[in-house]
Each structure stands twice: as structure tokens, then as C-alpha cells.
Coordinates of C-alpha atoms in Angstrom, one line a residue:
X1 CA 0.0 0.0 0.0
X2 CA 2.8 2.3 0.7
X3 CA 4.4 1.7 -2.7
X4 CA 1.1 2.3 -4.4
X5 CA 0.5 5.5 -2.5
X6 CA 3.9 6.8 -3.2
X7 CA 3.4 6.2 -6.9
X8 CA 0.1 8.0 -6.9
X9 CA 1.6 10.9 -5.1
X10 CA 4.5 11.1 -7.6
X11 CA 2.0 11.0 -10.5
X12 CA 0.0 13.8 -8.9
X13 CA 3.0 16.2 -8.8
X14 CA 4.4 15.4 -12.2
X15 CA 4.2 18.1 -14.8
X16 CA 2.0 17.7 -17.9
X17 CA 5.0 17.8 -20.2
X18 CA 6.6 14.8 -18.3
X19 CA 3.3 13.0 -18.5
X20 CA 3.3 13.8 -22.2
X21 CA 6.8 12.4 -22.6
X22 CA 5.8 9.1 -20.8
X23 CA 2.8 8.8 -23.0
X24 CA 4.9 9.2 -26.1
X25 CA 7.5 6.7 -24.9
X26 CA 4.8 4.2 -23.8
X27 CA 1.7 4.6 -26.0
X28 CA 0.1 1.3 -24.8
X29 CA 0.0 2.6 -21.2
X30 CA -1.5 6.0 -22.1
X31 CA -4.4 5.5 -19.8
X32 CA -2.5 3.9 -17.0
X33 CA -1.6 7.3 -15.5
X34 CA -4.7 8.8 -14.1
X35 CA -6.8 7.7 -17.1
X36 CA -8.7 10.4 -18.9
X37 CA -6.9 13.3 -17.1
X38 CA -3.7 12.2 -18.6
X39 CA -5.1 12.5 -22.1
X40 CA -6.3 16.0 -21.5
X41 CA -2.9 16.9 -20.2
X42 CA -1.4 15.7 -23.5
X43 CA -3.8 17.9 -25.5
X44 CA -3.1 21.0 -23.4
X45 CA 0.7 20.5 -23.7
X46 CA 0.5 20.1 -27.4
X47 CA -1.6 23.3 -27.7
X48 CA 0.8 25.2 -25.6
X49 CA 3.8 24.0 -27.7
X50 CA 2.0 25.1 -30.9
X51 CA 1.1 28.5 -29.4
X52 CA 4.6 29.0 -28.3
X53 CA 6.0 28.1 -31.7
X54 CA 3.6 30.6 -33.4
X55 CA 4.6 33.3 -31.0
X56 CA 8.3 32.7 -31.8
X57 CA 7.5 33.0 -35.5
X58 CA 5.5 36.2 -35.1
X59 CA 8.3 37.7 -33.0
X60 CA 10.9 36.8 -35.7
X61 CA 8.8 38.5 -38.4
X62 CA 8.4 41.7 -36.4
X63 CA 12.1 41.9 -35.6
X64 CA 13.0 41.3 -39.2
X65 CA 10.6 44.1 -40.3
X66 CA 11.9 46.7 -37.9
X67 CA 15.5 45.7 -38.4
X68 CA 14.9 46.3 -42.2
X69 CA 13.4 49.7 -41.5
X70 CA 16.4 50.7 -39.3
X71 CA 18.8 49.5 -42.0
X72 CA 17.0 51.5 -44.7
X73 CA 16.9 54.6 -42.5
X74 CA 20.4 54.7 -41.0
X75 CA 22.8 52.7 -43.3
X76 CA 24.2 54.9 -46.1
X77 CA 24.1 53.8 -49.7
X78 CA 27.9 53.2 -49.8
X79 CA 27.7 50.7 -46.9
X80 CA 24.8 48.9 -48.5
X81 CA 26.8 48.5 -51.7
X82 CA 29.8 47.2 -49.7
X83 CA 27.9 44.6 -47.8
X84 CA 25.9 43.4 -50.8
X85 CA 28.6 43.6 -53.5
X86 CA 26.3 45.5 -55.7
X87 CA 24.3 48.7 -54.9
X88 CA 21.6 47.8 -57.5
X89 CA 21.1 44.2 -56.2
X90 CA 20.9 45.4 -52.5
X91 CA 18.6 48.3 -53.4
X92 CA 16.3 46.0 -55.2
X93 CA 16.2 43.5 -52.3
X94 CA 15.7 46.1 -49.6
X95 CA 13.4 48.4 -51.6
X96 CA 15.9 51.3 -51.8
X97 CA 15.6 53.8 -54.7
X98 CA 18.7 55.3 -56.3
X99 CA 18.9 59.1 -56.3
X100 CA 19.3 60.8 -59.7
X101 CA 22.7 62.0 -60.6
X102 CA 23.0 65.8 -60.5
X103 CA 25.1 67.1 -63.4
X104 CA 27.0 70.4 -62.8
X105 CA 26.4 73.1 -65.4
X106 CA 27.0 76.8 -65.8
X107 CA 23.4 77.9 -66.1
X108 CA 21.0 79.8 -63.8
X109 CA 19.3 79.2 -61.5
X110 CA 22.0 77.2 -59.9
X111 CA 19.6 74.5 -58.7
X112 CA 18.5 73.8 -62.3
X113 CA 18.6 70.1 -63.0
X114 CA 19.8 69.0 -66.4
X115 CA 20.1 65.2 -66.5
X116 CA 21.5 64.9 -70.0
X117 CA 23.8 67.9 -70.1
X118 CA 27.2 67.6 -71.9
X119 CA 29.6 70.5 -71.8
X120 CA 30.8 72.1 -75.0
X121 CA 34.1 70.9 -76.5
X122 CA 34.5 74.0 -78.7
X123 CA 36.1 77.2 -77.4
X124 CA 34.1 80.4 -77.2
X125 CA 36.1 82.2 -79.9
X126 CA 35.1 79.6 -82.5
X127 CA 31.4 80.0 -81.8
X128 CA 31.4 83.8 -81.8
X129 CA 33.7 83.8 -84.9
X130 CA 31.2 81.7 -86.8
X131 CA 28.3 83.9 -85.8
X132 CA 29.8 87.3 -86.5
X133 CA 31.8 86.2 -89.6
X134 CA 28.7 84.6 -91.2
X135 CA 26.6 87.7 -90.5
X136 CA 29.4 90.0 -91.7
X137 CA 29.8 88.1 -95.0
X138 CA 26.1 88.1 -95.7
X139 CA 25.9 91.9 -94.9
X140 CA 28.8 92.6 -97.3
X141 CA 27.3 90.3 -100.0
X142 CA 23.9 92.1 -99.7
X143 CA 25.7 95.5 -100.0
X144 CA 27.4 94.4 -103.2
X145 CA 24.2 93.0 -104.7
X146 CA 22.4 96.2 -103.8
X147 CA 25.2 98.2 -105.5
X148 CA 25.0 96.1 -108.6
X149 CA 21.2 96.3 -108.7
X150 CA 21.5 100.1 -108.5
X151 CA 23.1 100.2 -111.9
X152 CA 20.1 98.7 -113.6
X153 CA 17.1 100.0 -111.5
X154 CA 18.4 103.2 -110.0
X155 CA 20.4 104.0 -106.9
X156 CA 19.2 102.5 -103.6
X157 CA 21.4 104.6 -101.4
X158 CA 23.4 103.6 -98.4
X159 CA 20.5 103.5 -96.0
X160 CA 18.4 101.3 -98.2
X161 CA 21.4 99.0 -98.8
X162 CA 21.9 98.6 -95.1
X163 CA 18.2 97.7 -94.7
X164 CA 18.6 95.0 -97.4
X165 CA 21.6 93.7 -95.5
X166 CA 19.7 93.7 -92.2
X167 CA 16.8 91.6 -93.6
X168 CA 19.3 89.2 -95.2
X169 CA 21.1 88.6 -92.0
X170 CA 17.8 88.2 -90.2
X171 CA 16.7 85.6 -92.7
X172 CA 19.9 83.6 -92.0
X173 CA 19.6 83.8 -88.3
X174 CA 15.9 83.0 -88.2
X175 CA 16.0 80.1 -90.7
X176 CA 19.3 78.4 -89.9
X177 CA 20.1 79.2 -86.2
X178 CA 16.6 79.6 -84.7
X179 CA 15.3 76.9 -87.1
X180 CA 17.8 74.5 -85.5
X181 CA 16.5 75.3 -82.1
X182 CA 12.9 74.8 -83.1
X183 CA 13.7 71.3 -84.4
X184 CA 16.2 70.0 -81.7
X185 CA 15.4 72.0 -78.6
X186 CA 15.0 68.7 -76.6
X187 CA 18.4 67.4 -77.7
X188 CA 20.5 70.6 -77.4
X189 CA 21.7 70.1 -73.8
X190 CA 23.3 66.8 -74.6
X191 CA 24.2 67.4 -78.2
X192 CA 27.7 68.4 -79.5
X193 CA 26.7 69.6 -82.9
X194 CA 28.0 73.1 -83.7
X195 CA 24.7 74.9 -83.7
X196 CA 23.7 73.0 -80.5
X197 CA 26.9 74.2 -78.9
X198 CA 26.1 77.7 -80.0
X199 CA 22.8 77.6 -78.3
X200 CA 24.3 76.1 -75.1
X201 CA 26.8 79.0 -75.1
X202 CA 24.0 81.5 -75.5
X203 CA 22.1 79.7 -72.8
X204 CA 24.6 81.0 -70.3
X205 CA 22.8 84.3 -70.8
X206 CA 19.3 82.8 -70.9
X207 CA 18.9 79.2 -69.7
X208 CA 15.4 79.0 -71.1
X209 CA 17.1 77.8 -74.3
X210 CA 18.5 74.7 -72.6
X211 CA 15.3 73.7 -70.6
X212 CA 13.0 73.9 -73.6
X213 CA 10.9 76.7 -72.1
X214 CA 7.4 76.7 -73.6
X215 CA 7.3 80.4 -74.5
X216 CA 10.8 80.3 -76.0
X217 CA 10.1 77.2 -78.1
X218 CA 6.8 78.8 -79.5
X219 CA 8.4 82.2 -80.2
X220 CA 11.5 80.7 -81.9
X221 CA 9.4 78.3 -84.0
X222 CA 7.1 81.1 -85.3
X223 CA 10.2 83.3 -85.9
X224 CA 11.9 80.5 -87.9
X225 CA 9.0 79.5 -90.1
X226 CA 7.4 82.9 -90.7
X227 CA 9.8 85.8 -90.0
X228 CA 12.7 84.0 -91.6
X229 CA 11.2 83.6 -95.1
X230 CA 9.4 87.0 -94.8
X231 CA 12.8 88.7 -94.1
X232 CA 14.4 87.2 -97.2
X233 CA 11.3 88.2 -99.2
X234 CA 11.6 91.7 -98.0
X235 CA 15.2 91.9 -99.1
X236 CA 14.3 90.6 -102.5
X237 CA 11.4 93.0 -102.8
X238 CA 13.7 96.0 -102.3
X239 CA 16.3 94.7 -104.7
X240 CA 13.7 94.2 -107.4
X241 CA 11.6 97.3 -106.6
X242 CA 8.4 95.6 -105.8
X243 CA 5.5 97.8 -104.8
X244 CA 4.7 95.9 -101.6
X245 CA 8.2 96.2 -100.2
X246 CA 7.3 98.7 -97.5
X247 CA 4.3 96.6 -96.4
X248 CA 6.7 93.6 -95.9
X249 CA 9.1 95.8 -94.1
X250 CA 6.3 97.0 -91.7
X251 CA 5.0 93.5 -91.1
X252 CA 8.3 91.8 -90.4
X253 CA 9.5 94.7 -88.2
X254 CA 6.3 94.6 -86.1
X255 CA 6.8 90.9 -85.7
X256 CA 10.4 91.4 -84.6
X257 CA 9.5 94.1 -82.1
X258 CA 6.5 92.3 -80.7
X259 CA 8.4 89.1 -80.1
X260 CA 11.4 90.8 -78.5
X261 CA 9.2 92.8 -76.1
X262 CA 7.5 89.6 -75.0
X263 CA 10.9 87.9 -74.7
X264 CA 12.2 90.6 -72.4
X265 CA 8.9 91.0 -70.5
X266 CA 8.5 87.3 -69.7
X267 CA 12.0 87.2 -68.3
X268 CA 11.3 90.3 -66.3
X269 CA 8.2 88.7 -64.8
X270 CA 10.5 85.7 -63.8
X271 CA 12.8 88.1 -62.0
X272 CA 15.7 87.6 -64.5
X273 CA 16.2 84.2 -62.9
X274 CA 17.6 82.5 -66.0
X275 CA 20.8 84.6 -66.2
X276 CA 23.6 85.7 -63.9
X277 CA 22.4 89.2 -63.1
X278 CA 24.8 92.0 -64.2
X279 CA 27.4 89.7 -65.6
X280 CA 29.3 91.7 -68.3
X281 CA 29.3 88.9 -70.9
X282 CA 26.3 86.7 -70.2
X283 CA 23.8 89.3 -69.1
X284 CA 24.8 92.5 -70.7
X285 CA 26.2 91.2 -74.0
X286 CA 24.3 88.0 -74.7
X287 CA 20.9 88.8 -73.1
X288 CA 20.7 92.6 -73.3
X289 CA 22.8 93.8 -76.2
X290 CA 22.2 91.1 -78.8
X291 CA 18.4 91.1 -78.2
X292 CA 18.1 94.9 -78.1
X293 CA 19.1 95.0 -81.7
X294 CA 15.7 93.5 -82.5
X295 CA 14.0 96.3 -80.6
X296 CA 16.0 99.3 -81.8
X297 CA 16.3 98.5 -85.5
X298 CA 12.7 97.3 -86.0
X299 CA 11.4 100.4 -84.3
X300 CA 13.4 102.6 -86.8
X301 CA 12.1 100.5 -89.7
X302 CA 8.5 100.7 -88.5
X303 CA 8.8 104.5 -88.6
X304 CA 10.5 104.3 -92.0
X305 CA 7.7 102.1 -93.5
X306 CA 5.1 104.3 -91.8
X307 CA 6.5 107.4 -93.5
X308 CA 6.7 105.9 -97.0
X309 CA 3.2 104.3 -96.8
X310 CA 1.7 107.5 -95.5
X311 CA 3.4 109.4 -98.4
X312 CA 2.0 106.9 -100.9
X313 CA -1.5 107.3 -99.4
X314 CA -1.3 111.1 -99.6
X315 CA -0.4 110.8 -103.3
X316 CA -3.3 108.5 -103.9
X317 CA -5.7 110.8 -102.0
X318 CA -4.4 113.8 -103.9
X319 CA -4.9 112.1 -107.3
X320 CA -8.4 111.2 -106.4
X321 CA -9.3 114.7 -105.3
X322 CA -8.0 116.0 -108.7
X323 CA -10.2 113.6 -110.6
X324 CA -13.2 114.9 -108.8

């Protein structure tokens, strides 16, 4: 009786896990230890083990998530590339995004982003020499053609010969140089063609030409396809003595003046933010002087055309009054 009582007392204080172990080792005697209560203990122990395993798994997931967030937040990109062997592979695995490469450029504003910018490989003197030599050659050529035409159709005079040269140079600039911009304004920042480099150099005085500004693209396109051919037509009309030559002079000059006023005024509204203010080369020469020519000269030509057209109208009115 003592042995049996001691055994029952030992079974009463045994833990459910030990009971579970004995049941697993001796399945035939599963009900020899307190019968139905032992079976319940096995079920409870199994449930606790499964719950504990699930808790461990959830804790592992949470720790992994927060550890990943801490790595993304605190670990620099260079360290990530070192530990992974490839910045791209690690960024893809951890969900990191590569920052865009900022290319340094000479344009204003200084925080302007040009992703495809390529610096010019031609010196400044070559670009300016081409522009001024081509304009000078055309001006001299128009002068000689006007002098030769004076021998057959009467003298044109120095003033009229200069006007013919002006419209010839305008036709060249509008059709060739500004026409290039109207076609390739998106490729200019990264292109190394000669005319693209010319525009990138001029962009130091007005960066709207390297960012494809909407107003600049529209204005230059209209100038290239309308004012360019009309300028050449005006020069030919004066050389051949056509009756509508002053009408063409008035129309083209008004177009020049109107476009240039809008060009200056839009930049004024932007606070002259696309150029280095007061810079002697980029601001005063590129932006102010070169564009002021298309304000001063067209204003004079508008007055000249107004005067001649008014004189013609007075003659017509006088002849009509004499007939009546």
C-alpha cells in the first residue's frame, strides 16, 4: 500500500510535459496514468507548444521588419553597396531607390537640373567667330548685290542697302540658327553639334534655351518659319523694286518688335532668374545687347515704313481729289 500510495503521489505532482513524454514513450500505457486526465494533459501540452511556436514565428517576423526599416533609415548607400557587393542588387532587395545623378552646369538658376547635359568641347572664340563672320559676310554680300542692282534699276542709297543687308542677316539667323533650335530643342543640352553648342553657349545668358521653355520654343518656331522667309522676301522685294516692299518691311519689323518685347517682359516677370544678373558677358552682351538689336532697328524700320506708306497714301488721295 505504501508503494502504491507513493506512486500516486508522484504522478500527482508530475508536470503535464513529463506526462506527455511518458505517453509518447509508452503509448500502450497511455491510460495507466490517471486515465482520462492524462489524455487532457497531453492535448493541453500540445496546444501550448504550438502556441509558443507561433509566438516565436511572429516575433521573428516583427524583428525582421523593424530591423529592415532601421537599415533603410540609418545605413548609407555606400555601406549597402559594400555589404551586398552590388548597390543595385541590394537596393532591389531592400526596396531602396537610387537618387538621380546631379550634373553640374554653368546655367542659372544654380539648382536647375539637367540630367543629359554635356559641356561644349569647342572654345568660345570659334562659336562667336562663326556667328559674326557669317553675319558679316552676308551683310557685305547684300551690300554688293544692292550696288550692282542700283546700276540697272536706279540707286538705292546707303540707308536702303543697309536695310537690305539687315533683312538678309535676319533671314539667315531665323531660318538656320533659330530653325535648328525649333527642331532640336530637346536634344540641345546633350548634343555636341556646332549649332547646339552655339545655343548652349547662348544659354549662359538665358537658360530658357536649354530647358525647352514653352514660350521660347513657341516664339522661336514662329520666328523661324514665318519671320525668316518673310525677311528674305523683304530683301528681294527691295532689290527688285516691288510695290509691296514697305508693307513687308512693316509686317516683319512689327513681328520682330512684338516678339522681342515679349521675350524681355516674360524674363522680367520671372525676376531675371535665367541669367547671372549684371554679368558683363552673359547678361549685358548675350541677353541685353544682342536682343536689343531686334528692338531698336525694327522700331526705326517701322517708322520708315510708316512714313513711306503715308506718303503713298497722300499721293493717292491727292490724285483722287484732282479727278473729282
